Tab-separated table of C-alpha atoms in Angstrom:
chain	number	residue	atom	x	y	z
A	1	MET	CA	12.067	54.635	-52.585
A	2	ALA	CA	13.012	51.145	-50.715
A	3	ASP	CA	10.747	48.226	-50.835
A	4	SER	CA	7.875	48.876	-48.617
A	5	SER	CA	8.449	45.247	-47.585
A	6	SER	CA	11.588	45.024	-46.941
A	7	LEU	CA	11.703	47.932	-45.063
A	8	ARG	CA	8.101	46.364	-43.115
A	9	ARG	CA	10.373	43.498	-42.056
A	10	ARG	CA	13.187	45.486	-41.082
A	11	ARG	CA	11.295	47.562	-38.744
A	12	ALA	CA	9.536	44.879	-37.558
A	13	ALA	CA	13.160	43.234	-37.048
A	14	LEU	CA	14.130	45.936	-34.812
A	15	GLU	CA	11.031	46.640	-33.056
A	16	GLN	CA	11.990	42.674	-31.484
A	17	GLU	CA	15.371	43.488	-31.120
A	18	TRP	CA	14.256	46.973	-29.038
A	19	SER	CA	11.969	45.238	-26.969
A	20	ARG	CA	14.357	42.569	-26.051
A	21	ARG	CA	17.354	44.740	-25.302
A	22	VAL	CA	15.982	48.251	-23.893
A	23	PRO	CA	13.610	47.726	-20.952
A	24	GLY	CA	16.013	45.497	-19.302
A	25	SER	CA	19.438	45.985	-21.375
A	26	SER	CA	20.198	42.856	-22.521
A	27	ALA	CA	22.847	42.376	-24.779
A	28	GLU	CA	21.884	38.917	-26.218
A	29	ALA	CA	21.646	38.800	-30.408
A	30	SER	CA	19.134	38.315	-32.994
A	31	ASP	CA	17.851	38.290	-36.455
A	32	ALA	CA	17.737	42.266	-36.833
A	33	ASP	CA	21.678	42.268	-36.898
A	34	LEU	CA	21.635	45.711	-34.533
A	35	ARG	CA	24.800	47.755	-35.873
A	36	HIS	CA	27.746	47.504	-33.675
A	37	GLU	CA	26.947	51.835	-32.765
A	38	VAL	CA	23.551	51.256	-32.238
A	39	ALA	CA	23.858	48.495	-29.344
A	40	GLN	CA	26.801	50.531	-28.185
A	41	SER	CA	25.000	54.019	-27.960
A	42	TRP	CA	21.816	52.877	-26.558
A	43	MET	CA	23.922	51.091	-23.846
A	44	ARG	CA	25.338	54.412	-22.960
A	45	SER	CA	22.137	56.477	-23.671
A	46	LEU	CA	20.059	54.105	-20.675
A	47	GLN	CA	22.186	56.308	-18.528
A	48	THR	CA	20.725	59.470	-18.378
A	49	VAL	CA	17.409	58.855	-21.091
A	50	ASP	CA	14.400	57.327	-20.078
A	51	PRO	CA	13.219	55.177	-23.640
A	52	ALA	CA	9.065	55.413	-22.486
A	53	CYS	CA	9.661	60.174	-22.849
A	54	ASP	CA	7.327	61.266	-25.384
A	55	SER	CA	9.728	64.089	-26.346
A	56	ALA	CA	13.051	66.475	-26.276
A	57	PRO	CA	13.405	68.272	-23.529
A	58	SER	CA	13.732	72.086	-24.527
A	59	SER	CA	17.034	73.962	-23.891
A	60	GLU	CA	17.971	75.942	-20.451
A	61	SER	CA	17.225	79.154	-22.704
A	62	GLU	CA	13.804	78.223	-24.385
A	63	ASP	CA	14.145	80.957	-26.745
A	64	VAL	CA	17.330	80.302	-29.237
A	65	GLY	CA	16.745	82.676	-31.398
A	66	PRO	CA	19.624	85.144	-29.818
A	67	ARG	CA	21.738	82.041	-30.226
A	68	TRP	CA	20.508	81.811	-34.094
A	69	LYS	CA	21.618	84.966	-35.126
A	70	ARG	CA	25.282	84.639	-33.529
A	71	SER	CA	25.804	81.585	-35.706
A	72	PRO	CA	28.197	81.442	-38.241
A	73	LEU	CA	25.393	78.741	-39.786
A	74	ARG	CA	22.865	81.233	-39.904
A	75	GLY	CA	24.236	82.813	-43.161
A	76	PRO	CA	24.619	79.748	-44.926
A	77	VAL	CA	21.123	78.405	-44.318
A	78	THR	CA	19.556	81.946	-45.295
A	79	GLU	CA	21.197	81.170	-48.643
A	80	LEU	CA	20.132	78.176	-49.328
A	81	ALA	CA	17.153	78.196	-47.702
A	82	ASP	CA	15.050	78.455	-50.928
A	83	GLN	CA	16.675	75.111	-51.563
A	84	LEU	CA	16.200	73.611	-47.843
A	85	HIS	CA	12.740	74.645	-48.039
A	86	GLY	CA	11.989	72.553	-51.543
A	87	ILE	CA	13.054	69.335	-50.625
A	88	ALA	CA	11.591	69.221	-47.219
A	89	TYR	CA	8.167	70.743	-48.954
A	90	ASP	CA	8.135	68.216	-51.365
A	91	ALA	CA	10.086	65.045	-50.649
A	92	GLY	CA	7.985	65.471	-46.942
A	93	TYR	CA	10.782	65.704	-45.016
A	94	VAL	CA	11.963	68.244	-41.979
A	95	ALA	CA	15.051	70.209	-42.138
A	96	ALA	CA	16.788	71.374	-38.678
A	97	ILE	CA	20.256	72.823	-37.864
A	98	THR	CA	21.958	72.037	-34.567
A	99	ASP	CA	24.144	73.860	-32.927
A	100	GLU	CA	27.784	71.984	-31.759
A	101	ASP	CA	25.877	70.905	-28.325
A	102	GLY	CA	22.392	69.084	-30.317
A	103	THR	CA	20.250	71.893	-29.660
A	104	ILE	CA	18.052	72.752	-32.691
A	105	LEU	CA	18.765	76.245	-33.997
A	106	TRP	CA	16.271	76.348	-36.996
A	107	SER	CA	14.012	73.692	-38.861
A	108	TYR	CA	11.467	73.707	-41.218
A	109	GLY	CA	9.142	71.068	-42.846
A	110	GLY	CA	5.691	70.989	-44.932
A	111	PRO	CA	2.618	71.765	-42.263
A	112	VAL	CA	1.443	67.380	-41.700
A	113	MET	CA	5.295	66.681	-40.917
A	114	ARG	CA	6.023	70.060	-39.144
A	115	ARG	CA	2.778	69.104	-36.512
A	116	ARG	CA	4.370	65.825	-36.535
A	117	ALA	CA	7.847	66.751	-35.729
A	118	GLU	CA	6.788	69.744	-32.807
A	119	ARG	CA	5.230	66.553	-31.504
A	120	VAL	CA	8.418	64.876	-30.330
A	121	ASN	CA	10.118	68.537	-29.873
A	122	PHE	CA	11.866	67.922	-32.978
A	123	ALA	CA	11.429	72.404	-33.227
A	124	PRO	CA	14.227	75.143	-32.377
A	125	GLY	CA	15.132	74.825	-28.156
A	126	GLY	CA	15.407	70.669	-28.628
A	127	ARG	CA	17.650	69.039	-27.009
A	128	TRP	CA	19.289	65.827	-28.875
A	129	ASP	CA	22.597	65.500	-27.910
A	130	GLU	CA	22.874	61.570	-26.848
A	131	ALA	CA	22.560	62.332	-22.594
A	132	HIS	CA	18.412	64.187	-23.711
A	133	MET	CA	17.451	62.111	-25.973
A	134	GLY	CA	18.938	58.805	-26.445
A	135	THR	CA	20.112	57.568	-29.803
A	136	ASN	CA	19.054	58.976	-33.111
A	137	ALA	CA	21.016	60.486	-36.325
A	138	LEU	CA	21.565	64.433	-35.113
A	139	SER	CA	23.297	62.245	-31.481
A	140	LEU	CA	25.387	59.524	-33.451
A	141	ALA	CA	27.191	62.203	-36.220
A	142	LEU	CA	27.764	64.856	-32.966
A	143	ARG	CA	29.837	61.843	-31.581
A	144	THR	CA	31.729	60.407	-33.723
A	145	GLY	CA	31.724	63.368	-36.556
A	146	GLU	CA	30.412	60.976	-39.323
A	147	PRO	CA	27.339	61.307	-41.357
A	148	SER	CA	24.783	58.640	-39.926
A	149	THR	CA	21.485	57.095	-41.003
A	150	VAL	CA	19.144	55.844	-37.737
A	151	PHE	CA	15.764	54.211	-38.817
A	152	SER	CA	13.056	53.575	-36.915
A	153	ALA	CA	12.701	51.087	-33.565
A	154	GLU	CA	17.355	51.707	-34.138
A	155	HIS	CA	15.844	55.472	-31.701
A	156	LEU	CA	16.390	54.376	-28.460
A	157	VAL	CA	12.924	56.352	-27.799
A	158	ALA	CA	9.604	54.964	-28.648
A	159	ALA	CA	8.035	57.922	-29.679
A	160	LEU	CA	10.829	57.908	-32.576
A	161	HIS	CA	9.931	54.719	-33.880
A	162	GLY	CA	7.865	56.228	-36.724
A	163	TRP	CA	10.808	58.008	-38.092
A	164	VAL	CA	13.756	57.012	-40.253
A	165	CYS	CA	16.722	60.250	-39.874
A	166	TYR	CA	19.601	61.579	-42.144
A	167	CYS	CA	22.129	63.786	-40.753
A	168	ALA	CA	26.096	65.024	-41.257
A	169	PRO	CA	28.302	67.091	-39.573
A	170	ILE	CA	28.856	70.714	-40.131
A	171	ARG	CA	31.951	71.676	-39.716
A	172	ALA	CA	33.731	74.998	-40.070
A	173	SER	CA	37.274	75.482	-42.455
A	174	ASP	CA	39.838	75.002	-39.606
A	175	GLY	CA	38.636	71.665	-39.304
A	176	ARG	CA	35.261	72.262	-35.906
A	177	GLN	CA	32.515	70.852	-36.451
A	178	LEU	CA	29.497	73.296	-35.589
A	179	GLY	CA	26.420	71.831	-35.640
A	180	VAL	CA	25.042	69.337	-38.178
A	181	LEU	CA	22.304	69.748	-40.962
A	182	ASP	CA	19.044	66.733	-40.048
A	183	LEU	CA	16.267	65.710	-42.704
A	184	SER	CA	14.222	63.493	-40.745
A	185	THR	CA	10.450	61.872	-42.469
A	186	THR	CA	8.347	58.491	-41.672
A	187	TRP	CA	10.037	55.381	-41.580
A	188	ASP	CA	8.013	54.189	-44.978
A	189	ARG	CA	9.909	57.572	-47.164
A	190	SER	CA	13.439	55.731	-46.293
A	191	HIS	CA	15.340	56.159	-49.318
A	192	PRO	CA	18.872	54.808	-50.173
A	193	LEU	CA	19.456	58.428	-51.779
A	194	ALA	CA	19.123	60.764	-48.288
A	195	MET	CA	22.048	60.588	-47.250
A	196	SER	CA	23.481	61.622	-50.725
A	197	THR	CA	21.079	64.967	-50.534
A	198	VAL	CA	22.755	65.416	-47.178
A	199	ARG	CA	25.836	65.109	-48.087
A	200	THR	CA	25.576	67.909	-50.682
A	201	LEU	CA	23.504	70.417	-48.932
A	202	VAL	CA	25.996	70.042	-45.717
A	203	SER	CA	29.280	70.976	-49.150
A	204	ALA	CA	26.866	73.864	-49.610
A	205	LEU	CA	26.575	74.946	-46.540
A	206	GLU	CA	30.288	74.409	-45.798
A	207	SER	CA	31.264	76.160	-49.349
A	208	ARG	CA	29.470	79.769	-48.414
A	209	LEU	CA	30.716	79.734	-43.937
A	210	PRO	CA	33.569	82.595	-44.032
A	211	ILE	CA	36.924	81.443	-44.462
A	212	GLU	CA	39.103	82.031	-41.636
A	213	ALA	CA	42.454	82.859	-41.874
A	214	PRO	CA	44.933	81.397	-40.089
A	215	ALA	CA	48.094	82.407	-38.494
A	216	GLY	CA	51.091	81.389	-39.840
A	217	VAL	CA	52.232	79.932	-43.082
A	218	GLN	CA	49.728	76.777	-44.365
A	219	LEU	CA	50.392	74.096	-46.805
A	220	ARG	CA	47.915	72.579	-49.125
A	221	CYS	CA	49.480	69.874	-51.377
A	222	LEU	CA	46.380	66.750	-50.847
A	223	GLY	CA	45.048	66.887	-53.988
A	224	ALA	CA	45.675	70.670	-54.789
A	225	SER	CA	49.148	72.791	-54.165
A	226	ALA	CA	49.096	75.891	-52.246
A	227	MET	CA	50.734	78.049	-49.644
A	228	THR	CA	49.546	80.965	-48.373
A	229	ARG	CA	50.958	83.181	-45.093
A	230	ASP	CA	48.565	84.641	-42.351
A	231	GLY	CA	45.850	84.013	-45.141
A	232	ALA	CA	47.269	85.787	-48.109
A	233	PRO	CA	48.058	83.259	-51.428
A	234	VAL	CA	51.433	82.975	-51.910
A	235	ARG	CA	52.004	82.458	-55.615
A	236	LEU	CA	54.791	79.467	-55.944
A	237	ARG	CA	56.605	77.402	-58.744
A	238	ARG	CA	55.415	74.227	-58.808
A	239	ARG	CA	59.317	73.105	-57.570
A	240	GLN	CA	59.333	75.282	-54.911
A	241	ILE	CA	56.253	73.594	-53.815
A	242	GLU	CA	57.503	70.213	-54.613
A	243	ILE	CA	60.436	71.540	-51.976
A	244	LEU	CA	58.387	73.270	-49.625
A	245	THR	CA	56.027	69.591	-49.920
A	246	LEU	CA	59.282	67.377	-48.856
A	247	LEU	CA	60.202	69.383	-46.142
A	248	ALA	CA	57.514	69.125	-44.314
A	249	LEU	CA	57.053	66.248	-44.008
A	250	GLU	CA	60.423	65.277	-43.410
A	251	PRO	CA	61.245	67.622	-40.111
A	252	ASP	CA	64.524	66.327	-39.904
A	253	GLY	CA	65.533	68.082	-43.344
A	254	TYR	CA	67.889	66.952	-45.744
A	255	THR	CA	71.592	68.166	-46.876
A	256	PRO	CA	71.741	69.356	-50.007
A	257	ASP	CA	72.921	66.211	-51.920
A	258	ARG	CA	69.667	64.380	-51.166
A	259	LEU	CA	67.415	67.373	-51.869
A	260	HIS	CA	68.937	67.374	-55.107
A	261	TYR	CA	68.378	63.714	-55.269
A	262	ALA	CA	64.676	64.329	-54.017
A	263	ILE	CA	64.033	67.013	-56.512
A	264	TYR	CA	66.160	65.700	-59.665
A	265	GLY	CA	66.688	62.181	-59.593
A	266	ASP	CA	69.857	60.882	-62.230
A	267	ARG	CA	68.426	64.048	-64.398
A	268	PRO	CA	70.962	66.347	-65.207
A	269	SER	CA	70.689	69.749	-62.712
A	270	VAL	CA	72.889	72.432	-61.636
A	271	SER	CA	72.806	73.299	-57.884
A	272	SER	CA	72.530	77.012	-58.149
A	273	THR	CA	68.755	76.352	-59.581
A	274	LEU	CA	67.998	74.324	-56.085
A	275	LYS	CA	69.411	77.336	-54.001
A	276	ALA	CA	67.600	80.075	-55.816
A	277	ASP	CA	64.710	78.215	-55.015
A	278	VAL	CA	65.141	77.613	-51.489
A	279	SER	CA	66.461	81.042	-51.023
A	280	HIS	CA	62.568	82.400	-52.248
A	281	LEU	CA	60.913	80.099	-50.081
A	282	ARG	CA	63.005	81.771	-47.049
A	283	ARG	CA	61.373	84.834	-48.012
A	284	ALA	CA	58.010	83.181	-48.982
A	285	THR	CA	58.000	81.710	-45.797
A	286	GLY	CA	59.126	84.372	-43.714
A	287	GLY	CA	63.075	82.752	-43.487
A	288	GLU	CA	61.881	79.433	-41.696
A	289	ILE	CA	64.576	77.442	-43.685
A	290	ALA	CA	67.706	76.324	-42.269
A	291	ASN	CA	71.399	76.553	-44.440
A	292	ARG	CA	73.437	73.582	-44.284
A	293	VAL	CA	71.016	71.171	-43.344
A	294	TYR	CA	67.864	71.988	-45.434
A	295	ARG	CA	64.403	71.430	-42.727
A	296	LEU	CA	62.127	73.683	-41.612
A	297	THR	CA	63.056	75.878	-38.619
A	298	ALA	CA	58.864	76.799	-37.367
A	299	PRO	CA	56.366	75.376	-37.461
A	300	LEU	CA	54.102	75.152	-41.022
A	301	SER	CA	51.135	73.517	-41.307
A	302	CYS	CA	50.427	70.882	-44.034
A	303	ASP	CA	47.615	69.104	-44.423
A	304	ALA	CA	49.610	66.083	-46.039
A	305	VAL	CA	51.492	66.109	-42.212
A	306	ASP	CA	47.980	66.654	-40.402
A	307	LEU	CA	47.030	63.615	-42.273
A	308	LEU	CA	50.086	61.198	-41.087
A	309	ALA	CA	49.875	62.229	-37.505
A	310	ALA	CA	45.755	61.118	-37.306
A	311	LEU	CA	47.299	57.261	-38.485
A	312	ALA	CA	49.431	57.682	-36.017
A	313	ALA	CA	47.406	58.228	-33.400
A	314	GLY	CA	44.558	55.463	-34.993
A	315	ASP	CA	41.520	58.993	-35.890
A	316	LEU	CA	41.479	56.667	-39.033
A	317	ALA	CA	38.160	59.646	-39.843
A	318	ALA	CA	39.985	62.377	-39.310
A	319	ALA	CA	43.011	61.095	-41.751
A	320	ILE	CA	39.739	61.293	-44.513
A	321	ARG	CA	38.741	64.031	-44.082
A	322	LEU	CA	42.417	65.496	-44.103
A	323	TYR	CA	42.737	63.038	-47.664
A	324	ARG	CA	41.131	65.025	-50.533
A	325	GLY	CA	43.227	63.509	-52.873
A	326	PRO	CA	47.652	62.190	-53.778
A	327	LEU	CA	49.624	64.298	-52.683
A	328	LEU	CA	50.519	67.099	-55.278
A	329	PRO	CA	48.849	65.122	-58.458
A	330	GLY	CA	50.631	65.207	-61.386
A	331	SER	CA	54.122	65.662	-59.868
A	332	ASP	CA	56.970	63.210	-60.922
A	333	THR	CA	59.735	64.414	-58.788
A	334	PRO	CA	60.929	60.891	-56.697
A	335	GLY	CA	60.713	62.607	-53.559
A	336	VAL	CA	57.358	63.080	-54.060
A	337	VAL	CA	56.880	60.486	-55.516
A	338	TYR	CA	57.651	57.989	-52.171
A	339	TRP	CA	55.987	59.859	-50.362
A	340	ARG	CA	52.986	59.968	-52.772
A	341	GLU	CA	52.512	55.758	-52.699
A	342	TYR	CA	53.179	56.028	-48.668
A	343	LEU	CA	50.415	57.934	-48.062
A	344	GLU	CA	48.454	56.335	-50.054
A	345	VAL	CA	48.868	52.880	-48.849
A	346	ALA	CA	48.723	54.229	-45.469
A	347	ILE	CA	45.283	55.660	-45.296
A	348	ARG	CA	44.324	52.619	-47.563
A	349	THR	CA	45.536	49.786	-45.722
A	350	ALA	CA	43.606	51.349	-42.489
A	351	VAL	CA	40.631	51.487	-44.568
A	352	LEU	CA	40.565	48.067	-45.650
A	353	SER	CA	41.407	46.566	-41.447
A	354	SER	CA	38.553	49.046	-40.322
A	355	ASP	CA	35.422	47.661	-39.122
A	356	ASN	CA	33.355	50.360	-40.056
A	357	ALA	CA	31.986	50.978	-43.484
A	358	GLU	CA	31.946	54.693	-42.973
A	359	HIS	CA	35.322	54.143	-43.733
A	360	ALA	CA	35.167	52.703	-46.473
A	361	LEU	CA	32.205	54.597	-48.290
A	362	ARG	CA	33.843	58.225	-46.895
A	363	TYR	CA	37.504	56.867	-48.519
A	364	GLY	CA	35.223	55.383	-51.937
A	365	GLU	CA	34.787	59.346	-52.425
A	366	ARG	CA	38.639	60.383	-53.266
A	367	ALA	CA	39.458	56.676	-53.980
A	368	PRO	CA	35.935	55.841	-57.225
A	369	ASP	CA	38.213	53.675	-59.026
A	370	ASP	CA	39.465	51.260	-55.975
A	371	ILE	CA	37.472	47.949	-56.613
A	372	GLU	CA	38.703	46.647	-52.908
A	373	VAL	CA	37.436	49.962	-51.261
A	374	HIS	CA	33.855	49.657	-53.199
A	375	GLU	CA	33.251	45.338	-52.397
A	376	HIS	CA	34.797	45.984	-48.442
A	377	ALA	CA	32.344	48.568	-48.231
A	378	LEU	CA	29.355	46.218	-49.233
A	379	ARG	CA	30.886	43.056	-46.916
A	380	LEU	CA	30.539	45.205	-43.875
A	381	LEU	CA	27.067	46.792	-44.164
A	382	PRO	CA	24.863	44.797	-43.318
A	383	ASP	CA	21.937	43.811	-46.156
A	384	ARG	CA	19.129	46.570	-44.915
A	385	ASP	CA	21.069	49.320	-44.864
A	386	SER	CA	20.188	51.966	-47.407
A	387	ARG	CA	24.047	52.992	-47.927
A	388	ARG	CA	24.513	49.341	-49.625
A	389	ALA	CA	22.894	51.552	-52.792
A	390	VAL	CA	25.644	53.893	-52.708
A	391	ALA	CA	28.830	51.432	-52.893
A	392	ALA	CA	27.343	49.198	-54.941
A	393	ALA	CA	26.726	52.014	-57.628
A	394	ARG	CA	30.162	52.912	-57.497
A	395	LEU	CA	31.436	49.580	-57.742
A	396	HIS	CA	29.210	48.952	-60.504
A	397	ALA	CA	30.584	52.222	-62.655
A	398	THR	CA	34.224	50.694	-61.321
A	399	SER	CA	33.778	47.643	-62.964
A	400	ARG	CA	31.716	48.932	-66.443
A	401	SER	CA	34.980	51.518	-66.934
């Protein structure tokens, strides 16, 4: 648990900032070091939410039971029920699962915390999106697609100032956001490791979601190497995965000589070996590779290509989600080495140029040895932000290794 005196000071500063900003929607600064995303959410929320309201509105259909039965999250939550119950009950939290619109479909807590939660309608049927309940961890996670913590008077609604909430989105295998998982408790129980617990639970839930079988050819080459066709795994040799990866990243294709060099460099080899690998790939992909210039003639889903598109669109959050590790780790093929370094430099530069601490924290999970990234996260995080514990621990571990 965080130091109680520092928590009290932080809460008092935020209460002062809330009193200054919220009633008159002022943009004056104060010593509370209010986070930018919270201030912006307050401004949006004030258009539709009364800060003096005492509880969240209910869904138009108050009985959300049928929706919960249809939810893809119901099965995974049921499988993890004992773990969720234990964490909520033993640590004094209320756990909740929402749908993609922010309506709570399931919740659990011990008797005391459950009664507290029910007083503000933090219960099945309660609507906790920004338009209905203002700034809170659930609404921020739904809006940004990133994990979120909201402490005490960072909540727009005064009735929630006694709470701290930790929340993270839950995604389907195709990346769709299905809802969020939230752990909430009283502000004095704020703990720097609570978000790590939420992330672990979300990963466990996502791993139990049914895997949707996508149509067409799917190539995964970030942090791993695998190909599927219409959802079924296709066995390929490492060299063939390398060729397919290069063709995906170079839509204009390769001449035979250029592809030969990209694969073998200056090492001696015969051209027939490359031709045989390309012929095998044509059969594996359904004949979607042209002849004279080796290039793909039909769309192929590739995580590295999606990463490049996300970076080009300025969607760094999506790029970080896609970046599960280096391109084809372990490959020393010249063309793959070039693209591996290109992708690493591109996403790392974007992270270090971002003023969003969450970007550095998320990327830091994939780059545990990157001291500069952990230092960047610490520079961006306010002194009283509980996420500093994670960044500091990573930096300490890296510095000692």
